[in-house]
Tab-separated table of C-alpha atoms in Angstrom:
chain	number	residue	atom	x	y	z
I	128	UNK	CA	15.632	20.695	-11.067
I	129	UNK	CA	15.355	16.568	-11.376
I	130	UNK	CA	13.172	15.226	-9.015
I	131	UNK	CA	16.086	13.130	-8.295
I	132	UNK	CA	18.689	12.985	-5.646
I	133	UNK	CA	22.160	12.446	-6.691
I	134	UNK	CA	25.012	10.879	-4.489
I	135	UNK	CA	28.056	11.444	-6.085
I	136	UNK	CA	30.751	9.171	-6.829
I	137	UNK	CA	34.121	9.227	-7.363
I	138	UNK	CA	36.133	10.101	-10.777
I	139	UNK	CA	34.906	10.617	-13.527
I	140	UNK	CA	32.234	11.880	-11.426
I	141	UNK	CA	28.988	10.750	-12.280
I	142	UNK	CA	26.042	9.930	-10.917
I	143	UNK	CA	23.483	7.858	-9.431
I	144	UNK	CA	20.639	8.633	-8.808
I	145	UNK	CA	17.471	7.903	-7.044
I	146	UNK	CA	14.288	6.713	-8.921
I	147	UNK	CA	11.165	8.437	-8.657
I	148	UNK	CA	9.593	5.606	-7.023
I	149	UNK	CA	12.256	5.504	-4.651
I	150	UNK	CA	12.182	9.041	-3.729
I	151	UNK	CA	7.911	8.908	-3.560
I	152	UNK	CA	8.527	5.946	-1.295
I	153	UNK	CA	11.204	7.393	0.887
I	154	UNK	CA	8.450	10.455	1.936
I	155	UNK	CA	6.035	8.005	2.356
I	156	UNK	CA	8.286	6.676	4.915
I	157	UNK	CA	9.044	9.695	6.201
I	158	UNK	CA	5.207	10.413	7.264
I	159	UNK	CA	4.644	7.872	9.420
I	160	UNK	CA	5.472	9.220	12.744
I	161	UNK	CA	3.267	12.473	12.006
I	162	UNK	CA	0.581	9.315	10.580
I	163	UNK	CA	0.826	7.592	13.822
I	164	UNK	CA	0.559	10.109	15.843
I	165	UNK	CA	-2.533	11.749	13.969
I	166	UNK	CA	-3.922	8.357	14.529
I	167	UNK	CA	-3.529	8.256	18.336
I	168	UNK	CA	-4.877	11.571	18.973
I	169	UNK	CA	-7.775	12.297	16.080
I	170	UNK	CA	-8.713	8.601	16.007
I	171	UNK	CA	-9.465	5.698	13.024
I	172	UNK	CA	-10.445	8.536	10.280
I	173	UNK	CA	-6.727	9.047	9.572
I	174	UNK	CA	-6.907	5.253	8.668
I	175	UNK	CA	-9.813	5.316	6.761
I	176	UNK	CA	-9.068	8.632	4.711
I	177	UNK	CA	-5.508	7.320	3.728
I	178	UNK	CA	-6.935	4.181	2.412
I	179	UNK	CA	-9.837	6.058	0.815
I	180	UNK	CA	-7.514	8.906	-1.040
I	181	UNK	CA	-5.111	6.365	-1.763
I	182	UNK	CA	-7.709	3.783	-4.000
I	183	UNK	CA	-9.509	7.059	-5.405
I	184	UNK	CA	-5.960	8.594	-6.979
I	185	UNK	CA	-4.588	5.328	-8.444
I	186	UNK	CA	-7.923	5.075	-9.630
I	187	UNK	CA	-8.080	8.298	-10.970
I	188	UNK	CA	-4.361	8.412	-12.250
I	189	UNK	CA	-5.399	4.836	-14.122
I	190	UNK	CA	-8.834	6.087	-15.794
I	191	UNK	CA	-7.147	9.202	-17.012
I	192	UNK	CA	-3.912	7.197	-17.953
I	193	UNK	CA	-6.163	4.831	-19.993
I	194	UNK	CA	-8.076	7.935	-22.065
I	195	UNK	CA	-4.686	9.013	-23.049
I	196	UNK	CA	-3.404	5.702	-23.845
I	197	UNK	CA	-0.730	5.987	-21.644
I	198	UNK	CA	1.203	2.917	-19.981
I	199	UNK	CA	-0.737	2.635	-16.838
I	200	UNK	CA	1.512	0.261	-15.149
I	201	UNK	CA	4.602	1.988	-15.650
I	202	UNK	CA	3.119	5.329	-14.729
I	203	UNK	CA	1.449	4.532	-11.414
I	204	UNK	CA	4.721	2.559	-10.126
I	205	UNK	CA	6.389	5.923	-9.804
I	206	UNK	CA	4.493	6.312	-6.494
I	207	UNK	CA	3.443	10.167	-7.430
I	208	UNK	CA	-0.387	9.054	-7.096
I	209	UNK	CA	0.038	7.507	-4.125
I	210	UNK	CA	1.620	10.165	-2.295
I	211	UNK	CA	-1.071	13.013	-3.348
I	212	UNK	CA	-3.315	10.729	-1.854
I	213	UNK	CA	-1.663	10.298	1.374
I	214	UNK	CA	-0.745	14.011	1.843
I	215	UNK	CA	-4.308	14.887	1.164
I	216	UNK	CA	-5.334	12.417	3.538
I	217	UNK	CA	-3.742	13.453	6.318
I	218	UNK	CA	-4.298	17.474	5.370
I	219	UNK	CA	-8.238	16.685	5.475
I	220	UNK	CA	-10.739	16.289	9.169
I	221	UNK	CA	-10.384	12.342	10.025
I	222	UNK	CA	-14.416	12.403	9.837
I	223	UNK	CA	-14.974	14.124	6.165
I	224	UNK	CA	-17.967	12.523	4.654
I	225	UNK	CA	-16.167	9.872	2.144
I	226	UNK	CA	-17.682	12.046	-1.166
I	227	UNK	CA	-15.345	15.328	0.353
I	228	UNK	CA	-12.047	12.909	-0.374
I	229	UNK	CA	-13.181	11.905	-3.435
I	230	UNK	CA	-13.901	14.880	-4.847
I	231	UNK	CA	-10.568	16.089	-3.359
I	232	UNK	CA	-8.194	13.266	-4.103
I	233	UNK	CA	-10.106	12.983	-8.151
I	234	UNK	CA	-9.570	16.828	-8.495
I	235	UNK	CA	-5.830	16.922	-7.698
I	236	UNK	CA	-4.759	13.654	-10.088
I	237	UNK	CA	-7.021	14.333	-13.436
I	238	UNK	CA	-7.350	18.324	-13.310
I	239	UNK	CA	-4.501	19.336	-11.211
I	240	UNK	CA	-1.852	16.738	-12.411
I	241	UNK	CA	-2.879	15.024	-15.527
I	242	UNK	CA	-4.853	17.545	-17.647
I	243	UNK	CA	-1.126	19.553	-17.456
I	244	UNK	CA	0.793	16.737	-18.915
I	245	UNK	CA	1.646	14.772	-15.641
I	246	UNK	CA	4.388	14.361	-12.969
I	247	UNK	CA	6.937	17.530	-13.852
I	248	UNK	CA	4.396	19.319	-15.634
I	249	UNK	CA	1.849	20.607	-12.957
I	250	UNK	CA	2.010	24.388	-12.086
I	251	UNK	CA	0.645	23.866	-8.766
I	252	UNK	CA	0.907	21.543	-5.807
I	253	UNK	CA	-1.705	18.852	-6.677
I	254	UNK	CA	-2.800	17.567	-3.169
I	255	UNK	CA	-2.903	21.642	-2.086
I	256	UNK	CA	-5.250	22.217	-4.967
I	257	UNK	CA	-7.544	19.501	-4.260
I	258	UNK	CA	-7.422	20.981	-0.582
I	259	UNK	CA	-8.165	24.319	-1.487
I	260	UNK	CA	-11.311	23.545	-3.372
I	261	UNK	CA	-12.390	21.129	-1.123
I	262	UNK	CA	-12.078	23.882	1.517
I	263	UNK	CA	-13.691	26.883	-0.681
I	264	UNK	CA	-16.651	24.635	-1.932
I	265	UNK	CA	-17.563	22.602	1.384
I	266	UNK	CA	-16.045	24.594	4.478
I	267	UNK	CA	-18.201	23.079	6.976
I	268	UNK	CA	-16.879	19.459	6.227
I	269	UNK	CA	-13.566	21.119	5.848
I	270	UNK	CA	-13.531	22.796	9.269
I	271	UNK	CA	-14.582	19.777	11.479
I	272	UNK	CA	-12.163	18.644	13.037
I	273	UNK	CA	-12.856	16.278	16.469
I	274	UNK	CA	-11.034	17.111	19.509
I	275	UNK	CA	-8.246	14.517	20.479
I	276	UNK	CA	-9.482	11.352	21.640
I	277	UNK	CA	-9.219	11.787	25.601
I	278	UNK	CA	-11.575	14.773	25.704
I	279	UNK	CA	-14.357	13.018	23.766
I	280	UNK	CA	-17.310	12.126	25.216
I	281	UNK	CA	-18.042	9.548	22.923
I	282	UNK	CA	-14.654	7.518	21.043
I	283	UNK	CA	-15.233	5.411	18.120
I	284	UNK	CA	-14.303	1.778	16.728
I	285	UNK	CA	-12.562	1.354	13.527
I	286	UNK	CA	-15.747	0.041	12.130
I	287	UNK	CA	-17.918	2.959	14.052
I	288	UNK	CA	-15.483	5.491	12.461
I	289	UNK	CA	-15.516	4.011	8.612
I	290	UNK	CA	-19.613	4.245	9.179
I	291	UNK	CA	-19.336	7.872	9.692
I	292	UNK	CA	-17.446	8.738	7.196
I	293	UNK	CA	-20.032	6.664	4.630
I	294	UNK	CA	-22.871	7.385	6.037
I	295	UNK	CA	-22.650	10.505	8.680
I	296	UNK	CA	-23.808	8.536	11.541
I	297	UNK	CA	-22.217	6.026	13.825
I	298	UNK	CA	-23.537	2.423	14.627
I	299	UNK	CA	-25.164	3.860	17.929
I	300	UNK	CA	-26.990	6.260	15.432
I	301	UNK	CA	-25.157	9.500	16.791
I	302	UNK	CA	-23.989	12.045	13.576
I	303	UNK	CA	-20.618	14.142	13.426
I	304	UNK	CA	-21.793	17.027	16.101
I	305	UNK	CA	-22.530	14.995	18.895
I	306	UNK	CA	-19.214	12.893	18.079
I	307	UNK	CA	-17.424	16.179	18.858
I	308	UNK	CA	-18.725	16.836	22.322
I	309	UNK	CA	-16.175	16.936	24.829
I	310	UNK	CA	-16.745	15.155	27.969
I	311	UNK	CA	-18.528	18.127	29.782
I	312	UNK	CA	-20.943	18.088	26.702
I	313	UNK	CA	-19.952	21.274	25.044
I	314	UNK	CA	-17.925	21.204	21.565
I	315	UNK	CA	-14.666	22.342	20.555
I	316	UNK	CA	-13.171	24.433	17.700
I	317	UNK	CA	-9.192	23.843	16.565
I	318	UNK	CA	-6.711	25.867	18.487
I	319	UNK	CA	-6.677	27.821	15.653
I	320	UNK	CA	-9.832	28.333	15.161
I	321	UNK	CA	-10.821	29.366	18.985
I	322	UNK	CA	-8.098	31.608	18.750
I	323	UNK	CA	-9.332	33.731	16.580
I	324	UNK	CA	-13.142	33.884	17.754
I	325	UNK	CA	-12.067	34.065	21.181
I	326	UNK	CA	-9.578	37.086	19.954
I	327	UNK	CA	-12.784	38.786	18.009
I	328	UNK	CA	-14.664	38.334	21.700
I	329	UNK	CA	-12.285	40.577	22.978
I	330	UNK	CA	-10.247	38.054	24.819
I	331	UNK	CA	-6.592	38.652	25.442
I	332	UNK	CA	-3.949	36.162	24.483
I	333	UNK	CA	-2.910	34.961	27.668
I	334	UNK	CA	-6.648	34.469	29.046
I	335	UNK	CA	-6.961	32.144	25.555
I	336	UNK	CA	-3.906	30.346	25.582
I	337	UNK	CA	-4.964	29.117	29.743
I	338	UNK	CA	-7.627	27.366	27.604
I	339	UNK	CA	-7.399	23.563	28.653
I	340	UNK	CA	-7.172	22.728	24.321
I	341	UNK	CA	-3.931	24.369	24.534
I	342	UNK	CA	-0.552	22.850	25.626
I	343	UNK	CA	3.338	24.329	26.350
I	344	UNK	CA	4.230	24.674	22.541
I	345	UNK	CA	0.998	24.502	20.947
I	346	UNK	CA	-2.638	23.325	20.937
I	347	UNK	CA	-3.174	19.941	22.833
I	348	UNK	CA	-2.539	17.172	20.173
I	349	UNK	CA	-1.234	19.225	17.328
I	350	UNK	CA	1.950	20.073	19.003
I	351	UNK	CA	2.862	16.358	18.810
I	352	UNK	CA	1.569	15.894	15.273
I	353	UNK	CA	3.895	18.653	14.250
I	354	UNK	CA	6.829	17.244	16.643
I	355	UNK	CA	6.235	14.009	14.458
I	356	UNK	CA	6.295	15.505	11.447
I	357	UNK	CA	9.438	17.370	12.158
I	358	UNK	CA	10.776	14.224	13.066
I	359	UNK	CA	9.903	13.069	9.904
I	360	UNK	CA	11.263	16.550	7.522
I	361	UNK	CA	14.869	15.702	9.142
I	362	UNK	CA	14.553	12.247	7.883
I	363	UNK	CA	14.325	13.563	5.134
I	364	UNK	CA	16.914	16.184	5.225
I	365	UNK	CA	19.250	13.353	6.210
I	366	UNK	CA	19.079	11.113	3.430
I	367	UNK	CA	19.355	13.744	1.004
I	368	UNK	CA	15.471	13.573	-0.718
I	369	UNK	CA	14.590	17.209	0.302
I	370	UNK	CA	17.204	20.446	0.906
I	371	UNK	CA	17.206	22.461	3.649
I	372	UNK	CA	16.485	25.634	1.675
I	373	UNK	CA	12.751	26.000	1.257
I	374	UNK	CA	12.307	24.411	5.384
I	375	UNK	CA	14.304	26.825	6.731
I	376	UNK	CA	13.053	29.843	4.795
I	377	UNK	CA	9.264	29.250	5.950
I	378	UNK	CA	9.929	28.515	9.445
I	379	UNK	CA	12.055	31.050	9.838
I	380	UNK	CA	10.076	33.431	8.232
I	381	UNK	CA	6.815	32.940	10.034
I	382	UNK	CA	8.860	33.290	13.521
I	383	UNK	CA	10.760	36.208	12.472
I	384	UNK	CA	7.492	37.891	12.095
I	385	UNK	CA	5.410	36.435	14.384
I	386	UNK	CA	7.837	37.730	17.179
I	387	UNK	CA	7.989	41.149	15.544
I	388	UNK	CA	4.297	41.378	15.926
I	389	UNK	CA	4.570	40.233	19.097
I	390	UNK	CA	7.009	42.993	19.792
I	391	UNK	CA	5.174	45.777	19.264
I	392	UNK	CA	2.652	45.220	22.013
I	393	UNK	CA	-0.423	44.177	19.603
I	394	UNK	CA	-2.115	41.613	21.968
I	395	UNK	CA	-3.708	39.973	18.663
I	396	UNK	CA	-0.681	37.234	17.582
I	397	UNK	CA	-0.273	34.062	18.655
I	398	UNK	CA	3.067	33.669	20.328
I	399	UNK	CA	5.829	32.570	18.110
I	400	UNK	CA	6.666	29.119	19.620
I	401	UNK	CA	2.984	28.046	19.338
I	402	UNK	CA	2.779	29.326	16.169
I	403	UNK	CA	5.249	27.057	14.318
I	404	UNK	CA	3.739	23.729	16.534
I	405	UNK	CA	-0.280	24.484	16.361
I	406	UNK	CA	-2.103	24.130	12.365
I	407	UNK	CA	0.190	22.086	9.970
I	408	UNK	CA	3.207	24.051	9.997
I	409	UNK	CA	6.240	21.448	10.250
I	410	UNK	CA	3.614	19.108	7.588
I	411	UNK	CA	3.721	21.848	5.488
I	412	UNK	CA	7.436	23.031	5.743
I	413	UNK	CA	8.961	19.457	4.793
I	414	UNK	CA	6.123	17.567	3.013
I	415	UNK	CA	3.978	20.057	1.337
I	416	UNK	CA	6.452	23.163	0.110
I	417	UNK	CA	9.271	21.008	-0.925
I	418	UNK	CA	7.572	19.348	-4.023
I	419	UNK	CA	10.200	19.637	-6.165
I	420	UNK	CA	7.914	20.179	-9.083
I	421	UNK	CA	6.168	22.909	-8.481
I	422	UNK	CA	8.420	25.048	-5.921
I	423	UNK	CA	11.468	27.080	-6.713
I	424	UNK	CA	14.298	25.331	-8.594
I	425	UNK	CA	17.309	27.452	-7.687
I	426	UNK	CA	19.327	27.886	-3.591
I	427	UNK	CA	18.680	31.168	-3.481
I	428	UNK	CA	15.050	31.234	-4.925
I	429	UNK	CA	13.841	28.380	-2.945
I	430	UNK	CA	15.171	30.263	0.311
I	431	UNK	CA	12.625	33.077	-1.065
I	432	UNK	CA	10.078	30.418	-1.941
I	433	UNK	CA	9.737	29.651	1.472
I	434	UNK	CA	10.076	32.967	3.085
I	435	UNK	CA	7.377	33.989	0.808
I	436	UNK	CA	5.476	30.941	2.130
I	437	UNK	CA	5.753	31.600	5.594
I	438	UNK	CA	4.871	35.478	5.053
I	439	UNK	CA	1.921	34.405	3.356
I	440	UNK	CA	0.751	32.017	6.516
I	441	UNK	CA	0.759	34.764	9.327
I	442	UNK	CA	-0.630	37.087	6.811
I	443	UNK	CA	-3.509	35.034	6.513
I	444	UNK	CA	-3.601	33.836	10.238
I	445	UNK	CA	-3.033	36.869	11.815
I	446	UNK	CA	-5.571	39.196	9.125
I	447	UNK	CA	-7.018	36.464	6.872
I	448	UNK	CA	-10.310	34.499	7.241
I	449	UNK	CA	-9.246	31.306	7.568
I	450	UNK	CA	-7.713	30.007	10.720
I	451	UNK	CA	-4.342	28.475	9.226
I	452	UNK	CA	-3.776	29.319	5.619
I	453	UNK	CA	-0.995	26.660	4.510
I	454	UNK	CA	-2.966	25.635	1.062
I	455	UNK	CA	-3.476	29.092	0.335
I	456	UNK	CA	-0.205	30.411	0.799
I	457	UNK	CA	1.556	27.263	-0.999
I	458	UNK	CA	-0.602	27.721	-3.594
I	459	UNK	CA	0.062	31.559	-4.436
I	460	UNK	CA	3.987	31.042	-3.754
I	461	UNK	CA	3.491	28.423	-6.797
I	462	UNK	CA	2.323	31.398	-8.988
I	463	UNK	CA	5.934	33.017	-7.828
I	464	UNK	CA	7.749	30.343	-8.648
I	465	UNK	CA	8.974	31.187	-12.654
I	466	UNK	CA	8.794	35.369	-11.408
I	467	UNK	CA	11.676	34.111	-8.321
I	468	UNK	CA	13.614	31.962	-10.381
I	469	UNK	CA	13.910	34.477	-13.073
I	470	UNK	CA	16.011	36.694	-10.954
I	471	UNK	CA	17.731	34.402	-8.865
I	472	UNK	CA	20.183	31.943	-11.695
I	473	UNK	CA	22.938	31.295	-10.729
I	474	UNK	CA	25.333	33.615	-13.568
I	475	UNK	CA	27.013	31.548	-15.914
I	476	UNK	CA	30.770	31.372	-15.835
I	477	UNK	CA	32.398	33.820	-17.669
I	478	UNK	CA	29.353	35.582	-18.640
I	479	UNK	CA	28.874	39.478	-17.744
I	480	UNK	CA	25.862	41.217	-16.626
């Protein structure tokens, strides 16, 4: 499939399509409600990481661009480089030590991206890659993320936060731990995250979810960031740059079984509303699974693309060891991919199987 969108014209019927810059530029667009709100709720990291992962892939993209003697110019105005460096950015904690993006951003451009040939070529979902080590190799820096901004007990400037993430201390000389304390003094794990240690202390679902970091339709703060970035997938449903196919699968998929479990009594799932608005579900779903590279090509297959990808997520949230799981199970549904669309072409006219 062309990582273009086509709008048909009239006879003789051809078309025109989008440019790839056009079509990077349009999701770039389409992330700024889920950007903003990340902002108002998780603080000036967001900020800071996008401008970080954004100078360290055109960077990267360039250097490797230049070893290959490649026209640089023409290569990075397609946009690809600056959108794996905005998704990752907003995937990774607001306050990751500024080494953890680089690492991140440099893995998914030259080794991810490049070293296969480039945009179209990559197996795998570049910015999910550079995630997935990032979160294998340094899981501590991975895992901390800050409670939203009103139940800190200490908030930080935009010049406080970029001194963080440089050094690991603030201006007032306090380091990433006692940034997270809430306003009683304790500290705070994701909704996620307390959700499964609170389930392993032999807590029941309904004494968790009266937890004050949880809201109606998800945890406190990430139900709006997901809210936004729904917002944002039917933007992008509307003007035609992503299909509804691979969406639809994965969020339909993860509630279909999430109420199942829930169904047979097993006080261990998180309910199915709150499951589709807590972690990075709706991000995920419309900004992560639909890379048109490296996900299914065909209607049918990317409806089982993400199925698969929302199986995969409460599999790993519901039995797995890590509290969300959309990397991982992107990542494995992109070893499906050339299996799925194998048996699900379209037949060819007048051709019999």
């Amino acid at each position: 499939m062309s990582v273009f969108s086509s709008i048909f014209k009239s006879s003789p019927h051809g078309a025109m399509g989008m440019t790839t810059n056009q079509v990077m530029r349009m999701v770039c667009y389409a992330t700024i409600p889920g950007f903003i709100t990340q902002l108002y709720f998780y603080g000036w990291g967001t900020l800071v990481q996008l401008v970080l992962c954004i100078g360290v892939a055109v960077l990267s993209e360039a250097i490797v661009l230049s070893l290959r003697e490649k026209r640089i110019r023409r290569t990075l105005s397609d946009g690809s480089a600056v959108l794996t460096g905005l998704l990752l950015a907003l995937s990774i904690p607001p306050l990751a030590p500024w080494w953890v993006s680089v690492i991140g951003v440099a893995f998914a451009i030259i080794i991810v991206k490049q070293l296969y040939g480039g945009l179209g070529f990559n197996l795998f979902n570049p910015a999910m890659a550079g995630y997935v080590v990032l979160l294998i190799s340094f899981p501590v820096a991975m895992t901390s993320w800050q409670p939203i901004q009103p139940m800190l007990m200490h908030t930080l400037s935009l010049a406080d936060t970029a001194y963080v993430i440089f050094t690991g201390y603030s201006i007032e000389g306090y380091n990433l731990q006692q940034l997270s304390m809430l306003v009683d003094g304790t500290t705070m794990a994701t909704p996620l995250d307390q959700f499964k240690t609170a389930l392993a202390q032999q807590q029941t679902v309904s004494e968790i979810l009266s937890l004050p970091i949880y809201g109606e339709y998800g945890g406190i703060g990430s139900q709006w960031v997901n809210a936004a970035y729904l917002l944002g997938g039917l933007f992008l449903l509307q003007r035609g740059i992503i299909r509804w196919h691979i969406p639809l699968g994965m969020i339909a998929s993860l509630f279909v079984l999430t109420v199942i479990a829930s169904a047979t009594g097993a006080d261990t799932t998180y309910p199915p509303v709150q499951q589709l608005f807590t972690g990075a579900v709706m991000f995920g779903a419309f900004f992560i699974a639909t890379d048109p590279v490296s996900a299914s090509t065909t209607p049918k297959g990317r409806i089982i693309f993400g199925a698969l990808i929302g199986a995969l997520i409460f599999m790993i949230r519901q039995w797995g060891g890590y509290p969300d799981g959309i990397a991982f199970a992107v990542l494995l549904a992109n070893m499906c991919v050339p299996l799925i669309d194998h048996y699900t072409q379209p037949k060819v006219y007048g051709h019999k199987r």
